[in-house]
mmCIF file of C-alpha atoms and ligand atoms in Angstrom:
data_model
loop_
_atom_site.group_PDB
_atom_site.id
_atom_site.type_symbol
_atom_site.label_atom_id
_atom_site.label_comp_id
_atom_site.label_asym_id
_atom_site.label_seq_id
_atom_site.Cartn_x
_atom_site.Cartn_y
_atom_site.Cartn_z
ATOM 1 C CA UNK A 6 3.230 19.999 6.958
ATOM 2 C CA UNK A 7 5.791 20.958 4.305
ATOM 3 C CA UNK A 8 9.028 19.088 3.897
ATOM 4 C CA UNK A 9 10.878 22.254 4.810
ATOM 5 C CA UNK A 10 9.390 22.139 8.283
ATOM 6 C CA UNK A 11 10.385 18.516 8.750
ATOM 7 C CA UNK A 12 14.105 19.079 8.247
ATOM 8 C CA UNK A 13 15.883 19.679 11.554
ATOM 9 C CA UNK A 14 17.700 23.017 11.759
ATOM 10 C CA UNK A 15 20.951 21.439 12.934
ATOM 11 C CA UNK A 16 20.996 18.714 10.314
ATOM 12 C CA UNK A 17 24.356 17.074 9.712
ATOM 13 C CA UNK A 18 25.119 17.515 6.008
ATOM 14 C CA UNK A 19 27.984 15.034 6.089
ATOM 15 C CA UNK A 20 25.604 12.097 6.495
ATOM 16 C CA UNK A 21 22.163 13.401 5.536
ATOM 17 C CA UNK A 22 20.986 15.278 2.463
ATOM 18 C CA UNK A 23 20.366 18.953 3.123
ATOM 19 C CA UNK A 24 17.851 21.031 1.203
ATOM 20 C CA UNK A 25 19.342 22.483 -1.994
ATOM 21 C CA UNK A 26 22.335 20.243 -1.581
ATOM 22 C CA UNK A 27 23.261 17.098 -3.312
ATOM 23 C CA UNK A 28 23.758 13.657 -1.821
ATOM 24 C CA UNK A 29 26.170 11.839 -4.147
ATOM 25 C CA UNK A 30 25.445 8.126 -4.624
ATOM 26 C CA UNK A 31 28.507 6.340 -6.002
ATOM 27 C CA UNK A 32 28.114 3.600 -8.633
ATOM 28 C CA UNK A 33 29.283 0.078 -7.871
ATOM 29 C CA UNK A 34 30.181 -2.372 -10.645
ATOM 30 C CA UNK A 35 28.041 -5.539 -10.784
ATOM 31 C CA UNK A 36 28.648 -8.407 -13.255
ATOM 32 C CA UNK A 37 25.333 -9.189 -14.969
ATOM 33 C CA UNK A 38 25.512 -13.018 -14.919
ATOM 34 C CA UNK A 39 27.290 -15.493 -17.166
ATOM 35 C CA UNK A 40 30.976 -16.188 -17.792
ATOM 36 C CA UNK A 41 31.355 -13.342 -20.314
ATOM 37 C CA UNK A 42 29.530 -11.035 -17.972
ATOM 38 C CA UNK A 43 28.675 -7.523 -18.984
ATOM 39 C CA UNK A 44 29.282 -5.066 -16.147
ATOM 40 C CA UNK A 45 26.561 -2.697 -15.004
ATOM 41 C CA UNK A 46 27.007 0.223 -12.603
ATOM 42 C CA UNK A 47 24.395 0.212 -9.836
ATOM 43 C CA UNK A 48 23.500 3.378 -7.945
ATOM 44 C CA UNK A 49 20.135 2.219 -6.502
ATOM 45 C CA UNK A 50 19.556 0.626 -4.085
ATOM 46 C CA UNK A 51 22.566 1.197 -1.859
ATOM 47 C CA UNK A 52 23.370 1.555 1.812
ATOM 48 C CA UNK A 53 22.735 5.289 1.879
ATOM 49 C CA UNK A 54 19.488 5.218 -0.092
ATOM 50 C CA UNK A 55 16.835 2.680 -1.124
ATOM 51 C CA UNK A 56 14.365 4.887 -2.985
ATOM 52 C CA UNK A 57 14.048 8.117 -4.962
ATOM 53 C CA UNK A 58 10.302 8.629 -5.138
ATOM 54 C CA UNK A 59 9.177 5.094 -6.024
ATOM 55 C CA UNK A 60 12.351 4.445 -8.095
ATOM 56 C CA UNK A 61 14.026 1.497 -6.342
ATOM 57 C CA UNK A 62 16.708 0.296 -8.770
ATOM 58 C CA UNK A 63 19.098 1.909 -11.272
ATOM 59 C CA UNK A 64 21.666 0.127 -13.427
ATOM 60 C CA UNK A 65 23.712 2.177 -15.926
ATOM 61 C CA UNK A 66 25.865 0.434 -18.532
ATOM 62 C CA UNK A 67 28.061 1.050 -21.554
ATOM 63 C CA UNK A 68 28.926 2.117 -24.095
ATOM 64 C CA UNK A 69 30.121 -1.490 -24.406
ATOM 65 C CA UNK A 70 31.596 -3.232 -27.433
ATOM 66 C CA UNK A 71 29.385 -6.336 -27.333
ATOM 67 C CA UNK A 72 32.006 -8.386 -29.232
ATOM 68 C CA UNK A 73 34.101 -8.024 -26.065
ATOM 69 C CA UNK A 74 31.491 -8.058 -23.270
ATOM 70 C CA UNK A 75 28.857 -10.347 -24.789
ATOM 71 C CA UNK A 76 26.227 -7.665 -24.253
ATOM 72 C CA UNK A 77 22.915 -8.311 -22.561
ATOM 73 C CA UNK A 78 21.755 -11.954 -22.539
ATOM 74 C CA UNK A 79 19.252 -12.406 -19.735
ATOM 75 C CA UNK A 80 17.014 -15.487 -20.131
ATOM 76 C CA UNK A 81 13.470 -15.688 -18.782
ATOM 77 C CA UNK A 82 13.206 -14.563 -15.141
ATOM 78 C CA UNK A 83 10.305 -13.421 -12.932
ATOM 79 C CA UNK A 84 9.286 -10.082 -11.404
ATOM 80 C CA UNK A 85 6.603 -9.003 -8.911
ATOM 81 C CA UNK A 86 5.395 -5.712 -7.446
ATOM 82 C CA UNK A 87 7.342 -3.385 -9.745
ATOM 83 C CA UNK A 88 7.578 -1.726 -13.144
ATOM 84 C CA UNK A 89 10.790 -2.100 -15.171
ATOM 85 C CA UNK A 90 11.924 0.818 -17.320
ATOM 86 C CA UNK A 91 14.420 0.319 -20.144
ATOM 87 C CA UNK A 92 16.059 3.385 -21.695
ATOM 88 C CA UNK A 93 18.786 3.005 -24.327
ATOM 89 C CA UNK A 94 21.311 5.460 -25.794
ATOM 90 C CA UNK A 95 22.808 2.997 -28.324
ATOM 91 C CA UNK A 96 21.917 -0.510 -29.499
ATOM 92 C CA UNK A 97 18.705 -2.508 -29.242
ATOM 93 C CA UNK A 98 17.280 -5.186 -26.937
ATOM 94 C CA UNK A 99 14.667 -7.832 -27.760
ATOM 95 C CA UNK A 100 12.048 -8.116 -25.026
ATOM 96 C CA UNK A 101 9.671 -11.081 -24.620
ATOM 97 C CA UNK A 102 7.220 -11.544 -21.727
ATOM 98 C CA UNK A 103 4.559 -13.847 -20.304
ATOM 99 C CA UNK A 104 1.831 -11.205 -20.701
ATOM 100 C CA UNK A 105 2.141 -11.823 -24.447
ATOM 101 C CA UNK A 106 4.255 -8.818 -25.444
ATOM 102 C CA UNK A 107 7.355 -8.855 -27.609
ATOM 103 C CA UNK A 108 9.161 -5.623 -28.420
ATOM 104 C CA UNK A 109 12.451 -4.251 -29.653
ATOM 105 C CA UNK A 110 13.739 -1.680 -27.168
ATOM 106 C CA UNK A 111 15.387 1.175 -29.101
ATOM 107 C CA UNK A 112 17.139 4.453 -28.166
ATOM 108 C CA UNK A 113 14.780 7.330 -27.427
ATOM 109 C CA UNK A 114 11.862 5.016 -26.574
ATOM 110 C CA UNK A 115 10.761 4.002 -23.118
ATOM 111 C CA UNK A 116 9.702 0.426 -22.568
ATOM 112 C CA UNK A 117 7.810 0.012 -19.353
ATOM 113 C CA UNK A 118 6.840 -3.441 -18.153
ATOM 114 C CA UNK A 119 4.396 -3.644 -15.261
ATOM 115 C CA UNK A 120 4.954 -6.860 -13.335
ATOM 116 C CA UNK A 121 2.064 -6.363 -10.896
ATOM 117 C CA UNK A 122 1.078 -9.741 -9.432
ATOM 118 C CA UNK A 123 3.694 -11.532 -11.542
ATOM 119 C CA UNK A 124 5.355 -11.672 -14.952
ATOM 120 C CA UNK A 125 8.377 -13.315 -16.513
ATOM 121 C CA UNK A 126 10.472 -11.893 -19.341
ATOM 122 C CA UNK A 127 13.712 -12.284 -21.260
ATOM 123 C CA UNK A 128 16.073 -9.613 -22.591
ATOM 124 C CA UNK A 129 18.639 -10.276 -25.307
ATOM 125 C CA UNK A 130 20.607 -7.760 -27.333
ATOM 126 C CA UNK A 131 19.433 -7.648 -30.944
ATOM 127 C CA UNK A 132 21.543 -9.424 -33.582
ATOM 128 C CA UNK A 133 22.583 -6.171 -35.269
ATOM 129 C CA UNK A 134 23.755 -4.493 -32.036
ATOM 130 C CA UNK A 135 27.502 -3.818 -31.876
ATOM 131 C CA UNK A 136 27.506 -1.233 -29.066
ATOM 132 C CA UNK A 137 25.146 -1.347 -26.087
ATOM 133 C CA UNK A 138 24.623 1.711 -23.891
ATOM 134 C CA UNK A 139 21.703 2.494 -21.625
ATOM 135 C CA UNK A 140 19.994 2.064 -18.295
ATOM 136 C CA UNK A 141 17.525 -0.209 -16.609
ATOM 137 C CA UNK A 142 15.439 1.114 -13.764
ATOM 138 C CA UNK A 143 12.666 -0.243 -11.549
ATOM 139 C CA UNK A 144 9.724 1.559 -9.997
ATOM 140 C CA UNK A 145 8.162 -0.043 -6.903
ATOM 141 C CA UNK A 146 4.386 -0.308 -7.175
ATOM 142 C CA UNK A 147 2.499 1.124 -4.186
ATOM 143 C CA UNK A 148 0.536 -1.323 -2.046
ATOM 144 C CA UNK A 149 -2.760 -0.372 -3.730
ATOM 145 C CA UNK A 150 -1.474 -1.338 -7.227
ATOM 146 C CA UNK A 151 1.080 -4.071 -6.649
ATOM 147 C CA UNK A 152 -1.261 -6.988 -7.412
ATOM 148 C CA UNK A 153 -2.552 -5.556 -10.706
ATOM 149 C CA UNK A 154 -2.413 -7.692 -13.869
ATOM 150 C CA UNK A 155 0.886 -7.490 -15.772
ATOM 151 C CA UNK A 156 1.183 -5.285 -18.851
ATOM 152 C CA UNK A 157 3.704 -3.577 -21.161
ATOM 153 C CA UNK A 158 3.872 -0.127 -22.787
ATOM 154 C CA UNK A 159 6.152 1.523 -25.321
ATOM 155 C CA UNK A 160 6.381 5.307 -25.853
ATOM 156 C CA UNK A 161 8.649 7.556 -27.903
ATOM 157 C CA UNK A 162 8.596 11.089 -26.440
ATOM 158 C CA UNK A 163 8.827 14.101 -28.731
ATOM 159 C CA UNK A 164 11.910 15.989 -27.467
ATOM 160 C CA UNK A 165 11.388 19.419 -25.923
ATOM 161 C CA UNK A 166 14.016 21.677 -27.527
ATOM 162 C CA UNK A 167 15.307 25.031 -26.307
ATOM 163 C CA UNK A 168 18.522 27.070 -26.481
ATOM 164 C CA UNK A 169 21.328 24.628 -25.723
ATOM 165 C CA UNK A 170 19.162 21.815 -24.431
ATOM 166 C CA UNK A 171 16.771 19.023 -25.276
ATOM 167 C CA UNK A 172 14.625 17.076 -22.859
ATOM 168 C CA UNK A 173 12.873 13.771 -23.586
ATOM 169 C CA UNK A 174 10.250 13.230 -20.897
ATOM 170 C CA UNK A 175 9.403 9.528 -20.901
ATOM 171 C CA UNK A 176 7.451 9.449 -17.617
ATOM 172 C CA UNK A 177 5.417 12.079 -15.797
ATOM 173 C CA UNK A 178 5.686 15.820 -16.498
ATOM 174 C CA UNK A 179 8.825 17.963 -16.598
ATOM 175 C CA UNK A 180 9.531 21.310 -18.153
ATOM 176 C CA UNK A 181 11.864 24.261 -18.546
ATOM 177 C CA UNK A 182 11.592 27.894 -19.655
ATOM 178 C CA UNK A 183 7.801 27.900 -19.709
ATOM 179 C CA UNK A 184 7.421 24.707 -21.748
ATOM 180 C CA UNK A 185 6.647 21.256 -20.453
ATOM 181 C CA UNK A 186 6.164 17.749 -21.725
ATOM 182 C CA UNK A 187 3.946 14.990 -20.322
ATOM 183 C CA UNK A 188 4.226 11.261 -20.936
ATOM 184 C CA UNK A 189 1.009 9.264 -21.403
ATOM 185 C CA UNK A 190 2.619 6.145 -19.865
ATOM 186 C CA UNK A 191 0.766 5.070 -16.735
ATOM 187 C CA UNK A 192 2.455 5.020 -13.329
ATOM 188 C CA UNK A 193 0.787 4.360 -9.972
ATOM 189 C CA UNK A 194 2.475 7.053 -7.907
ATOM 190 C CA UNK A 195 3.610 10.462 -9.181
ATOM 191 C CA UNK A 196 6.840 9.573 -11.014
ATOM 192 C CA UNK A 197 8.969 11.431 -13.556
ATOM 193 C CA UNK A 198 11.762 10.329 -15.882
ATOM 194 C CA UNK A 199 13.635 12.103 -18.683
ATOM 195 C CA UNK A 200 16.808 12.193 -20.743
ATOM 196 C CA UNK A 201 18.468 15.600 -20.749
ATOM 197 C CA UNK A 202 21.026 16.855 -23.264
ATOM 198 C CA UNK A 203 22.939 20.083 -22.541
ATOM 199 C CA UNK A 204 25.334 21.817 -24.926
ATOM 200 C CA UNK A 205 28.744 22.893 -23.542
ATOM 201 C CA UNK A 206 28.714 25.976 -21.294
ATOM 202 C CA UNK A 207 24.935 26.122 -20.999
ATOM 203 C CA UNK A 208 22.773 26.048 -17.914
ATOM 204 C CA UNK A 209 19.159 25.132 -17.370
ATOM 205 C CA UNK A 210 16.567 25.248 -14.622
ATOM 206 C CA UNK A 211 14.136 22.342 -14.784
ATOM 207 C CA UNK A 212 10.784 22.968 -13.113
ATOM 208 C CA UNK A 213 9.839 20.180 -10.714
ATOM 209 C CA UNK A 214 6.999 19.683 -8.220
ATOM 210 C CA UNK A 215 8.200 20.894 -4.823
ATOM 211 C CA UNK A 216 6.962 17.726 -3.056
ATOM 212 C CA UNK A 217 8.989 15.402 -5.333
ATOM 213 C CA UNK A 218 12.486 14.115 -4.622
ATOM 214 C CA UNK A 219 14.881 13.682 -7.563
ATOM 215 C CA UNK A 220 17.945 11.956 -8.895
ATOM 216 C CA UNK A 221 20.352 13.000 -11.661
ATOM 217 C CA UNK A 222 22.462 10.250 -13.237
ATOM 218 C CA UNK A 223 25.414 11.456 -15.323
ATOM 219 C CA UNK A 224 25.889 9.541 -18.579
ATOM 220 C CA UNK A 225 28.282 12.011 -20.262
ATOM 221 C CA UNK A 226 30.086 15.227 -19.337
ATOM 222 C CA UNK A 227 30.674 16.662 -15.872
ATOM 223 C CA UNK A 228 27.731 18.843 -14.900
ATOM 224 C CA UNK A 229 27.208 21.006 -11.878
ATOM 225 C CA UNK A 230 23.911 20.031 -10.263
ATOM 226 C CA UNK A 231 22.476 22.439 -7.650
ATOM 227 C CA UNK A 232 25.942 24.064 -7.808
ATOM 228 C CA UNK A 233 27.881 20.902 -7.037
ATOM 229 C CA UNK A 234 29.954 18.796 -9.455
ATOM 230 C CA UNK A 235 28.674 15.340 -10.349
ATOM 231 C CA UNK A 236 30.928 12.781 -12.065
ATOM 232 C CA UNK A 237 30.328 10.102 -14.694
ATOM 233 C CA UNK A 238 27.857 7.389 -13.551
ATOM 234 C CA UNK A 239 27.221 9.131 -10.231
ATOM 235 C CA UNK A 240 23.628 9.636 -9.087
ATOM 236 C CA UNK A 241 22.959 12.933 -7.353
ATOM 237 C CA UNK A 242 20.002 12.916 -4.954
ATOM 238 C CA UNK A 243 18.004 16.114 -4.438
ATOM 239 C CA UNK A 244 15.506 15.918 -1.555
ATOM 240 C CA UNK A 245 11.940 17.171 -1.783
ATOM 241 C CA UNK A 246 11.543 20.916 -1.351
ATOM 242 C CA UNK A 247 13.749 22.055 -4.251
ATOM 243 C CA UNK A 248 11.141 23.337 -6.769
ATOM 244 C CA UNK A 249 13.715 23.386 -9.565
ATOM 245 C CA UNK A 250 16.811 21.485 -10.609
ATOM 246 C CA UNK A 251 19.724 23.614 -11.745
ATOM 247 C CA UNK A 252 22.141 21.984 -14.174
ATOM 248 C CA UNK A 253 25.198 23.557 -15.796
ATOM 249 C CA UNK A 254 27.400 21.942 -18.437
ATOM 250 C CA UNK A 255 31.165 22.541 -18.478
ATOM 251 C CA UNK A 256 33.396 22.429 -21.552
ATOM 252 C CA UNK A 257 31.778 19.183 -22.707
ATOM 253 C CA UNK A 258 28.156 18.420 -23.503
ATOM 254 C CA UNK A 259 26.161 16.686 -20.799
ATOM 255 C CA UNK A 260 23.798 13.782 -21.101
ATOM 256 C CA UNK A 261 21.917 12.826 -17.946
ATOM 257 C CA UNK A 262 18.919 10.855 -16.802
ATOM 258 C CA UNK A 263 16.525 12.664 -14.476
ATOM 259 C CA UNK A 264 14.288 10.629 -12.206
ATOM 260 C CA UNK A 265 11.868 11.847 -9.568
ATOM 261 C CA UNK A 266 8.620 11.385 -7.795
ATOM 262 C CA UNK A 267 6.585 11.721 -4.630
ATOM 263 C CA UNK A 268 8.174 9.795 -1.741
ATOM 264 C CA UNK A 269 6.726 6.260 -1.649
ATOM 265 C CA UNK A 270 6.402 6.228 2.149
ATOM 266 C CA UNK A 271 6.131 2.427 2.152
ATOM 267 C CA UNK A 272 8.765 -0.033 3.328
ATOM 268 C CA UNK A 273 9.501 -2.425 0.507
ATOM 269 C CA UNK A 274 11.306 -5.755 0.604
ATOM 270 C CA UNK A 275 13.493 -6.391 -2.449
ATOM 271 C CA UNK A 276 15.063 -9.786 -3.030
ATOM 272 C CA UNK A 277 16.434 -10.964 -6.392
ATOM 273 C CA UNK A 278 13.815 -9.848 -8.929
ATOM 274 C CA UNK A 279 10.921 -9.643 -6.505
ATOM 275 C CA UNK A 280 9.500 -6.622 -4.729
ATOM 276 C CA UNK A 281 7.185 -7.476 -1.837
ATOM 277 C CA UNK A 282 6.518 -6.382 1.708
ATOM 278 C CA UNK A 283 7.230 -9.430 3.889
ATOM 279 C CA UNK A 284 9.619 -12.366 4.161
ATOM 280 C CA UNK A 285 6.752 -14.860 3.728
ATOM 281 C CA UNK A 286 5.545 -13.171 0.548
ATOM 282 C CA UNK A 287 8.950 -13.310 -1.131
ATOM 283 C CA UNK A 288 9.499 -16.930 -0.026
ATOM 284 C CA UNK A 289 6.172 -17.814 -1.684
ATOM 285 C CA UNK A 290 7.120 -15.968 -4.922
ATOM 286 C CA UNK A 291 10.403 -17.880 -5.054
ATOM 287 C CA UNK A 292 8.746 -21.270 -4.402
ATOM 288 C CA UNK A 293 6.109 -20.603 -7.072
ATOM 289 C CA UNK A 294 8.749 -19.604 -9.663
ATOM 290 C CA UNK A 295 10.925 -22.650 -8.897
ATOM 291 C CA UNK A 296 7.883 -24.944 -9.192
ATOM 292 C CA UNK A 297 6.651 -23.309 -12.430
ATOM 293 C CA UNK A 298 9.998 -23.776 -14.190
ATOM 294 C CA UNK A 299 10.486 -27.270 -12.736
ATOM 295 C CA UNK A 300 13.629 -26.298 -10.804
ATOM 296 C CA UNK A 301 12.279 -27.435 -7.407
ATOM 297 C CA UNK A 302 9.205 -29.482 -6.527
ATOM 298 C CA UNK A 303 6.385 -27.476 -4.978
ATOM 299 C CA UNK A 304 2.660 -26.858 -4.939
ATOM 300 C CA UNK A 305 1.631 -24.702 -7.884
ATOM 301 C CA UNK A 306 -0.823 -21.889 -7.248
ATOM 302 C CA UNK A 307 -2.052 -21.188 -10.759
ATOM 303 C CA UNK A 308 0.401 -19.800 -13.312
ATOM 304 C CA UNK A 309 1.794 -16.606 -11.766
ATOM 305 C CA UNK A 310 4.772 -16.202 -14.138
ATOM 306 C CA UNK A 311 3.589 -17.821 -17.348
ATOM 307 C CA UNK A 312 2.845 -18.802 -20.024
ATOM 308 C CA UNK A 313 6.031 -18.338 -22.038
ATOM 309 C CA UNK A 314 6.779 -19.170 -25.695
ATOM 310 C CA UNK A 315 8.396 -22.598 -26.183
ATOM 311 C CA UNK A 316 11.836 -23.065 -27.760
ATOM 312 C CA UNK A 317 13.333 -20.130 -25.860
ATOM 313 C CA UNK A 318 16.526 -20.335 -23.737
ATOM 314 C CA UNK A 319 16.160 -22.084 -20.358
ATOM 315 C CA UNK A 320 14.756 -19.883 -17.561
ATOM 316 C CA UNK A 321 16.930 -18.591 -14.714
ATOM 317 C CA UNK A 322 16.414 -20.475 -11.447
ATOM 318 C CA UNK A 323 16.183 -18.329 -8.306
ATOM 319 C CA UNK A 324 19.284 -18.049 -6.118
ATOM 320 C CA UNK A 325 19.426 -19.938 -2.815
ATOM 321 C CA UNK A 326 17.663 -18.052 -0.039
ATOM 322 C CA UNK A 327 19.789 -16.579 2.740
ATOM 323 C CA UNK A 328 19.498 -18.438 6.043
ATOM 324 C CA UNK A 329 18.320 -15.292 7.837
ATOM 325 C CA UNK A 330 14.899 -13.670 7.499
ATOM 326 C CA UNK A 331 14.591 -11.150 4.682
ATOM 327 C CA UNK A 332 13.974 -7.665 6.021
ATOM 328 C CA UNK A 333 12.434 -4.561 4.471
ATOM 329 C CA UNK A 334 14.948 -2.032 3.184
ATOM 330 C CA UNK A 335 15.664 0.731 5.626
ATOM 331 C CA UNK A 336 15.926 4.164 4.076
ATOM 332 C CA UNK A 337 18.291 5.944 6.483
ATOM 333 C CA UNK A 338 18.736 8.971 4.231
ATOM 334 C CA UNK A 339 15.003 9.520 4.254
ATOM 335 C CA UNK A 340 13.712 12.196 6.596
ATOM 336 C CA UNK A 341 10.129 11.008 6.657
HETATM 337 MN MN1 LIG B 424 14.004 -8.221 -15.666
#
């Protein structure tokens, strides 16, 4: 059955996304830890939407003068059941993880860390960074891949250039005007991700698979997306069934992140840095992490989040658990 057939004829566009229309997801500011906290602007997850394809988390930040904000200083912390994607516009971040990878994350390069069954990593701005500007996103792993061994990949896409635009496809396949670009980076559901640049007063149709849903995050400029205006840091959601994304720049150039993918169709449970499926699973991840870093006594089950290089800043302990049971994220905007 096509997605078209699943959308009720009398759908209420005030609360639900309609085909060829845009659901606007507003950013909310979140301090990213520490007394000199840097502020990030989170558009996923939120009340109206938990997932776009398998994308389950989107933080946009900067440009920030790091002398004022302190920049990104996130000591060692764990992840499960997801892939993290770092994409920078300005600055650099030093990445270190328990799978044995260290990397400098730079603009124009995707750094994708697969947590799988468990990983821990740290992220600190590089010493020579004065301005930090970018995004961090997470992709939920489907049930069949979520216990895979952890790994890390880096890829610098060759930009696809055309009249008035350039497109850097860092995940999946996207194209325009008869040309397309495919990333070799491995994902476990059909997922796409790209940075788009549009010159002033230009418009572009981006070809997308009709069964994918999409998001457009505005980093600069004020584009029209599917004919509707989208403001700075807003994430526009385009449901499956579109076939192409239409973007038009106004008097200023536009820079945007495009994300998309096949609907995950799995209920995930996100708590802190863990993605799981049940309350018990996430409780066990937390207990294992706390025991591994010596923050709380507990029975160790192997080394899920280690080893980690010595002489690095102290790891982040997990927050206190809520007193209620953790519940999977509902996805009320989702039709399926
Ligand atoms: Mn992380």
